[in-house]
Amino acid sequence: FYGEDKSKERLEDNLTRGLALCLKYDSQFLQLFVSAVDDKFSNASIPLEKEPFFDISIQVQAKDLNEVRRIIAVPITTIDYQKEEYDSSPERNTKSPRIDMVIKYADTLIVCEVKRSSENCLAQLKNQVSAFSDSPEVKFASLSWQRISAILNNLNNLNASMSLPNHITHDYLEMLKGHFPSWQPIPKLNELTIHTTHLTDNIER
């Protein structure tokens, strides 16, 4: 379904939807993703329960979410933002903002605003966080598409070397390589062969 509609809106929707599917169906990627934005997660204790520890949703109204103790605000764009930029950003005034993607676990909620460009979404993200009335602890962590692509590349290479491929994350990475080759790590020329996917883009880079 990633190639059905190449409009900007559909492509951005597919980026978010595909990312959520990868997080839901590849536990290794989920762990790496969450660890990249939550420095406390590596030491967290995950209880053995029948219910899933993580809840991942997309296109969620902020008013429909329960209050939590910790919120991590995460812009996902083509650049890495600093916390100082988030703190100094003006807040967009929207009564009931819609959040692109949320990841909930324990007492923590990761709020993600997803853009496929370098568009500054900090005001939008700040507005989403402010919709929570109980003044939770707010952390900030930026995660660029280049970093996400690097995580996916390393994970897919590891899985392939162990003959344990995950088709969800593999297909998503191939979609990213096709639409956004500049997000990928630049390979060495001697690593390219005539069988390399997107060979021309890789040679140009």
PDB file of C-alpha atoms in Angstrom:
ATOM      1  CA  PHE A   1       0.000   0.000   0.000  1.00  0.00           C
ATOM      2  CA  TYR A   2       2.992   2.347   0.297  1.00  0.00           C
ATOM      3  CA  GLY A   3       2.970   3.066  -3.440  1.00  0.00           C
ATOM      4  CA  GLU A   4      -0.749   3.535  -4.019  1.00  0.00           C
ATOM      5  CA  ASP A   5      -0.797   7.329  -3.800  1.00  0.00           C
ATOM      6  CA  LYS A   6       2.248   9.566  -4.142  1.00  0.00           C
ATOM      7  CA  SER A   7       0.600  12.774  -2.898  1.00  0.00           C
ATOM      8  CA  LYS A   8       2.340  14.638  -0.069  1.00  0.00           C
ATOM      9  CA  GLU A   9      -0.517  13.939   2.339  1.00  0.00           C
ATOM     10  CA  ARG A  10      -0.633  10.218   1.591  1.00  0.00           C
ATOM     11  CA  LEU A  11       3.143   9.900   1.791  1.00  0.00           C
ATOM     12  CA  GLU A  12       3.212  11.587   5.204  1.00  0.00           C
ATOM     13  CA  ASP A  13       0.339   9.391   6.411  1.00  0.00           C
ATOM     14  CA  ASN A  14       2.197   6.296   5.197  1.00  0.00           C
ATOM     15  CA  LEU A  15       5.369   7.385   6.985  1.00  0.00           C
ATOM     16  CA  THR A  16       3.494   7.540  10.286  1.00  0.00           C
ATOM     17  CA  ARG A  17       1.390   4.437   9.710  1.00  0.00           C
ATOM     18  CA  GLY A  18       4.366   2.377   8.553  1.00  0.00           C
ATOM     19  CA  LEU A  19       6.482   3.528  11.500  1.00  0.00           C
ATOM     20  CA  ALA A  20       3.712   2.537  13.925  1.00  0.00           C
ATOM     21  CA  LEU A  21       3.431  -0.912  12.286  1.00  0.00           C
ATOM     22  CA  CYS A  22       7.191  -1.444  12.582  1.00  0.00           C
ATOM     23  CA  LEU A  23       7.089  -0.502  16.260  1.00  0.00           C
ATOM     24  CA  LYS A  24       4.137  -2.812  16.859  1.00  0.00           C
ATOM     25  CA  TYR A  25       5.463  -5.871  15.026  1.00  0.00           C
ATOM     26  CA  ASP A  26       9.225  -5.674  15.587  1.00  0.00           C
ATOM     27  CA  SER A  27      10.024  -5.699  19.298  1.00  0.00           C
ATOM     28  CA  GLN A  28      13.747  -5.139  18.653  1.00  0.00           C
ATOM     29  CA  PHE A  29      13.022  -1.955  16.727  1.00  0.00           C
ATOM     30  CA  LEU A  30      10.558  -0.820  19.404  1.00  0.00           C
ATOM     31  CA  GLN A  31      13.193  -1.247  22.100  1.00  0.00           C
ATOM     32  CA  LEU A  32      15.813   0.660  20.092  1.00  0.00           C
ATOM     33  CA  PHE A  33      13.363   3.448  19.214  1.00  0.00           C
ATOM     34  CA  VAL A  34      12.142   3.977  22.782  1.00  0.00           C
ATOM     35  CA  SER A  35      15.675   3.754  24.207  1.00  0.00           C
ATOM     36  CA  ALA A  36      16.737   6.525  21.808  1.00  0.00           C
ATOM     37  CA  VAL A  37      14.249   8.998  23.312  1.00  0.00           C
ATOM     38  CA  ASP A  38      13.838   7.756  26.919  1.00  0.00           C
ATOM     39  CA  ASP A  39      17.080   7.502  28.885  1.00  0.00           C
ATOM     40  CA  LYS A  40      15.259   5.745  31.734  1.00  0.00           C
ATOM     41  CA  PHE A  41      13.869   2.921  29.613  1.00  0.00           C
ATOM     42  CA  SER A  42      17.008   0.748  29.602  1.00  0.00           C
ATOM     43  CA  ASN A  43      16.671   0.345  33.376  1.00  0.00           C
ATOM     44  CA  ALA A  44      12.886  -0.044  33.396  1.00  0.00           C
ATOM     45  CA  SER A  45      11.325  -3.206  34.764  1.00  0.00           C
ATOM     46  CA  ILE A  46       8.775  -4.746  32.398  1.00  0.00           C
ATOM     47  CA  PRO A  47       6.265  -6.924  34.252  1.00  0.00           C
ATOM     48  CA  LEU A  48       5.031 -10.229  32.880  1.00  0.00           C
ATOM     49  CA  GLU A  49       1.399  -9.525  32.026  1.00  0.00           C
ATOM     50  CA  LYS A  50      -1.257 -10.769  29.624  1.00  0.00           C
ATOM     51  CA  GLU A  51      -1.899  -7.244  28.373  1.00  0.00           C
ATOM     52  CA  PRO A  52       0.688  -5.608  26.071  1.00  0.00           C
ATOM     53  CA  PHE A  53       3.190  -3.400  27.894  1.00  0.00           C
ATOM     54  CA  PHE A  54       3.133  -0.880  25.024  1.00  0.00           C
ATOM     55  CA  ASP A  55       0.138   0.785  23.412  1.00  0.00           C
ATOM     56  CA  ILE A  56       0.857   2.402  20.022  1.00  0.00           C
ATOM     57  CA  SER A  57      -1.742   4.607  18.311  1.00  0.00           C
ATOM     58  CA  ILE A  58      -1.826   7.094  15.440  1.00  0.00           C
ATOM     59  CA  GLN A  59      -3.957  10.190  14.755  1.00  0.00           C
ATOM     60  CA  VAL A  60      -5.154  10.537  18.349  1.00  0.00           C
ATOM     61  CA  GLN A  61      -7.067  13.479  19.806  1.00  0.00           C
ATOM     62  CA  ALA A  62      -5.134  14.744  22.832  1.00  0.00           C
ATOM     63  CA  LYS A  63      -8.378  15.070  24.794  1.00  0.00           C
ATOM     64  CA  ASP A  64      -8.978  11.313  24.434  1.00  0.00           C
ATOM     65  CA  LEU A  65      -5.758  10.355  26.214  1.00  0.00           C
ATOM     66  CA  ASN A  66      -5.558   9.627  29.932  1.00  0.00           C
ATOM     67  CA  GLU A  67      -3.293  11.708  32.124  1.00  0.00           C
ATOM     68  CA  VAL A  68       0.208  10.329  32.719  1.00  0.00           C
ATOM     69  CA  ARG A  69       3.133  11.170  34.987  1.00  0.00           C
ATOM     70  CA  ARG A  70       5.732  11.622  32.228  1.00  0.00           C
ATOM     71  CA  ILE A  71       5.474  12.944  28.671  1.00  0.00           C
ATOM     72  CA  ILE A  72       8.295  12.825  26.147  1.00  0.00           C
ATOM     73  CA  ALA A  73       7.810  15.253  23.257  1.00  0.00           C
ATOM     74  CA  VAL A  74       9.460  13.916  20.073  1.00  0.00           C
ATOM     75  CA  PRO A  75       9.606  15.765  16.736  1.00  0.00           C
ATOM     76  CA  ILE A  76      10.400  13.413  13.839  1.00  0.00           C
ATOM     77  CA  THR A  77      11.713  15.470  10.899  1.00  0.00           C
ATOM     78  CA  THR A  78      14.855  15.595   8.775  1.00  0.00           C
ATOM     79  CA  ILE A  79      16.781  17.621  11.381  1.00  0.00           C
ATOM     80  CA  ASP A  80      17.657  17.142  15.045  1.00  0.00           C
ATOM     81  CA  TYR A  81      16.290  19.851  17.342  1.00  0.00           C
ATOM     82  CA  GLN A  82      17.749  20.925  20.664  1.00  0.00           C
ATOM     83  CA  LYS A  83      15.718  21.211  23.870  1.00  0.00           C
ATOM     84  CA  GLU A  84      16.480  24.939  24.004  1.00  0.00           C
ATOM     85  CA  GLU A  85      14.713  25.373  20.654  1.00  0.00           C
ATOM     86  CA  TYR A  86      11.654  23.545  21.981  1.00  0.00           C
ATOM     87  CA  ASP A  87      11.602  25.589  25.208  1.00  0.00           C
ATOM     88  CA  SER A  88      11.819  28.906  23.346  1.00  0.00           C
ATOM     89  CA  SER A  89       9.291  27.974  20.663  1.00  0.00           C
ATOM     90  CA  PRO A  90       5.900  29.742  20.775  1.00  0.00           C
ATOM     91  CA  GLU A  91       2.920  27.492  21.379  1.00  0.00           C
ATOM     92  CA  ARG A  92       0.276  27.005  18.712  1.00  0.00           C
ATOM     93  CA  ASN A  93      -3.201  27.600  20.096  1.00  0.00           C
ATOM     94  CA  THR A  94      -5.440  24.674  19.127  1.00  0.00           C
ATOM     95  CA  LYS A  95      -8.260  23.612  21.419  1.00  0.00           C
ATOM     96  CA  SER A  96      -8.143  19.885  20.691  1.00  0.00           C
ATOM     97  CA  PRO A  97      -4.903  19.036  18.854  1.00  0.00           C
ATOM     98  CA  ARG A  98      -4.508  15.752  16.995  1.00  0.00           C
ATOM     99  CA  ILE A  99      -1.298  13.810  17.650  1.00  0.00           C
ATOM    100  CA  ASP A 100       0.370  11.901  14.797  1.00  0.00           C
ATOM    101  CA  MET A 101       1.603   9.009  16.948  1.00  0.00           C
ATOM    102  CA  VAL A 102       1.630   8.138  20.647  1.00  0.00           C
ATOM    103  CA  ILE A 103       3.454   5.338  22.466  1.00  0.00           C
ATOM    104  CA  LYS A 104       2.235   4.625  25.996  1.00  0.00           C
ATOM    105  CA  TYR A 105       3.944   2.391  28.551  1.00  0.00           C
ATOM    106  CA  ALA A 106       3.900   2.329  32.356  1.00  0.00           C
ATOM    107  CA  ASP A 107       3.465   5.981  33.446  1.00  0.00           C
ATOM    108  CA  THR A 108       5.035   7.444  30.287  1.00  0.00           C
ATOM    109  CA  LEU A 109       3.610   8.775  27.030  1.00  0.00           C
ATOM    110  CA  ILE A 110       5.752   9.509  23.981  1.00  0.00           C
ATOM    111  CA  VAL A 111       4.085  12.158  21.813  1.00  0.00           C
ATOM    112  CA  CYS A 112       5.406  12.226  18.226  1.00  0.00           C
ATOM    113  CA  GLU A 113       4.822  14.882  15.579  1.00  0.00           C
ATOM    114  CA  VAL A 114       5.860  13.493  12.187  1.00  0.00           C
ATOM    115  CA  LYS A 115       6.989  15.571   9.184  1.00  0.00           C
ATOM    116  CA  ARG A 116       8.698  14.369   6.015  1.00  0.00           C
ATOM    117  CA  SER A 117      10.742  17.561   5.673  1.00  0.00           C
ATOM    118  CA  SER A 118      12.636  20.010   7.885  1.00  0.00           C
ATOM    119  CA  GLU A 119       9.389  21.854   8.660  1.00  0.00           C
ATOM    120  CA  ASN A 120       9.526  23.256  12.188  1.00  0.00           C
ATOM    121  CA  CYS A 121       6.788  21.493  14.148  1.00  0.00           C
ATOM    122  CA  LEU A 122       7.859  22.502  17.663  1.00  0.00           C
ATOM    123  CA  ALA A 123       4.939  24.921  18.205  1.00  0.00           C
ATOM    124  CA  GLN A 124       2.521  22.203  17.107  1.00  0.00           C
ATOM    125  CA  LEU A 125       4.183  19.650  19.395  1.00  0.00           C
ATOM    126  CA  LYS A 126       4.168  22.063  22.335  1.00  0.00           C
ATOM    127  CA  ASN A 127       0.449  22.631  21.868  1.00  0.00           C
ATOM    128  CA  GLN A 128      -0.194  18.875  21.979  1.00  0.00           C
ATOM    129  CA  VAL A 129       1.756  18.494  25.221  1.00  0.00           C
ATOM    130  CA  SER A 130      -0.024  21.438  26.862  1.00  0.00           C
ATOM    131  CA  ALA A 131      -3.381  19.714  26.300  1.00  0.00           C
ATOM    132  CA  PHE A 132      -2.637  17.535  29.334  1.00  0.00           C
ATOM    133  CA  SER A 133      -4.089  19.415  32.283  1.00  0.00           C
ATOM    134  CA  ASP A 134      -2.356  17.736  35.220  1.00  0.00           C
ATOM    135  CA  SER A 135       1.063  19.236  34.470  1.00  0.00           C
ATOM    136  CA  PRO A 136       3.067  16.034  34.016  1.00  0.00           C
ATOM    137  CA  GLU A 137       6.845  15.958  33.864  1.00  0.00           C
ATOM    138  CA  VAL A 138       7.789  16.895  30.294  1.00  0.00           C
ATOM    139  CA  LYS A 139      10.956  15.685  28.584  1.00  0.00           C
ATOM    140  CA  PHE A 140      12.145  16.482  25.067  1.00  0.00           C
ATOM    141  CA  ALA A 141      13.994  14.220  22.637  1.00  0.00           C
ATOM    142  CA  SER A 142      14.495  14.822  18.919  1.00  0.00           C
ATOM    143  CA  LEU A 143      14.700  11.889  16.507  1.00  0.00           C
ATOM    144  CA  SER A 144      15.536  12.573  12.857  1.00  0.00           C
ATOM    145  CA  TRP A 145      14.631  10.351   9.914  1.00  0.00           C
ATOM    146  CA  GLN A 146      18.333   9.857   9.278  1.00  0.00           C
ATOM    147  CA  ARG A 147      18.754   8.342  12.755  1.00  0.00           C
ATOM    148  CA  ILE A 148      15.645   6.182  12.335  1.00  0.00           C
ATOM    149  CA  SER A 149      16.930   4.963   8.956  1.00  0.00           C
ATOM    150  CA  ALA A 150      20.308   4.116  10.500  1.00  0.00           C
ATOM    151  CA  ILE A 151      18.606   2.097  13.263  1.00  0.00           C
ATOM    152  CA  LEU A 152      16.503   0.242  10.676  1.00  0.00           C
ATOM    153  CA  ASN A 153      19.532  -0.445   8.459  1.00  0.00           C
ATOM    154  CA  ASN A 154      21.581  -1.891  11.315  1.00  0.00           C
ATOM    155  CA  LEU A 155      18.654  -3.963  12.573  1.00  0.00           C
ATOM    156  CA  ASN A 156      17.809  -5.345   9.134  1.00  0.00           C
ATOM    157  CA  ASN A 157      21.460  -6.216   8.482  1.00  0.00           C
ATOM    158  CA  LEU A 158      21.663  -7.982  11.846  1.00  0.00           C
ATOM    159  CA  ASN A 159      18.449  -9.921  11.199  1.00  0.00           C
ATOM    160  CA  ALA A 160      19.622 -10.910   7.719  1.00  0.00           C
ATOM    161  CA  SER A 161      22.974 -12.155   9.042  1.00  0.00           C
ATOM    162  CA  MET A 162      21.100 -14.387  11.489  1.00  0.00           C
ATOM    163  CA  SER A 163      18.512 -15.511   8.904  1.00  0.00           C
ATOM    164  CA  LEU A 164      15.760 -13.921  10.999  1.00  0.00           C
ATOM    165  CA  PRO A 165      14.287 -11.275   8.671  1.00  0.00           C
ATOM    166  CA  ASN A 166      11.361  -9.123   9.760  1.00  0.00           C
ATOM    167  CA  HIS A 167       9.342  -8.360   6.630  1.00  0.00           C
ATOM    168  CA  ILE A 168       7.505  -5.404   8.185  1.00  0.00           C
ATOM    169  CA  THR A 169      10.633  -3.389   8.983  1.00  0.00           C
ATOM    170  CA  HIS A 170      12.374  -4.595   5.798  1.00  0.00           C
ATOM    171  CA  ASP A 171       9.534  -3.396   3.536  1.00  0.00           C
ATOM    172  CA  TYR A 172       9.300  -0.089   5.394  1.00  0.00           C
ATOM    173  CA  LEU A 173      13.037   0.514   5.019  1.00  0.00           C
ATOM    174  CA  GLU A 174      12.812  -0.263   1.290  1.00  0.00           C
ATOM    175  CA  MET A 175      10.000   2.298   0.987  1.00  0.00           C
ATOM    176  CA  LEU A 176      12.178   4.903   2.728  1.00  0.00           C
ATOM    177  CA  LYS A 177      15.099   4.115   0.419  1.00  0.00           C
ATOM    178  CA  GLY A 178      12.893   4.544  -2.648  1.00  0.00           C
ATOM    179  CA  HIS A 179      11.201   7.802  -1.666  1.00  0.00           C
ATOM    180  CA  PHE A 180      13.904   9.383   0.510  1.00  0.00           C
ATOM    181  CA  PRO A 181      17.394   8.144  -0.467  1.00  0.00           C
ATOM    182  CA  SER A 182      19.014  11.161   1.240  1.00  0.00           C
ATOM    183  CA  TRP A 183      17.891   9.779   4.617  1.00  0.00           C
ATOM    184  CA  GLN A 184      20.036   6.672   4.209  1.00  0.00           C
ATOM    185  CA  PRO A 185      23.657   6.226   5.302  1.00  0.00           C
ATOM    186  CA  ILE A 186      25.945   6.839   2.316  1.00  0.00           C
ATOM    187  CA  PRO A 187      27.497   3.508   1.232  1.00  0.00           C
ATOM    188  CA  LYS A 188      31.047   3.058   0.001  1.00  0.00           C
ATOM    189  CA  LEU A 189      31.400   2.613  -3.763  1.00  0.00           C
ATOM    190  CA  ASN A 190      33.024  -0.797  -3.334  1.00  0.00           C
ATOM    191  CA  GLU A 191      29.910  -1.988  -1.462  1.00  0.00           C
ATOM    192  CA  LEU A 192      27.664  -1.357  -4.493  1.00  0.00           C
ATOM    193  CA  THR A 193      26.911  -4.020  -7.098  1.00  0.00           C
ATOM    194  CA  ILE A 194      24.589  -4.232 -10.084  1.00  0.00           C
ATOM    195  CA  HIS A 195      22.109  -5.957  -7.781  1.00  0.00           C
ATOM    196  CA  THR A 196      22.008  -3.057  -5.288  1.00  0.00           C
ATOM    197  CA  THR A 197      18.500  -1.674  -4.884  1.00  0.00           C
ATOM    198  CA  HIS A 198      18.210   1.987  -5.976  1.00  0.00           C
ATOM    199  CA  LEU A 199      21.727   1.724  -7.463  1.00  0.00           C
ATOM    200  CA  THR A 200      21.632   5.036  -9.379  1.00  0.00           C
ATOM    201  CA  ASP A 201      20.626   7.049  -6.291  1.00  0.00           C
ATOM    202  CA  ASN A 202      23.420   5.415  -4.277  1.00  0.00           C
ATOM    203  CA  ILE A 203      26.052   6.108  -6.954  1.00  0.00           C
ATOM    204  CA  GLU A 204      25.008   9.773  -7.175  1.00  0.00           C
ATOM    205  CA  ARG A 205      25.284  10.174  -3.425  1.00  0.00           C
TER     206      ARG A 205
END
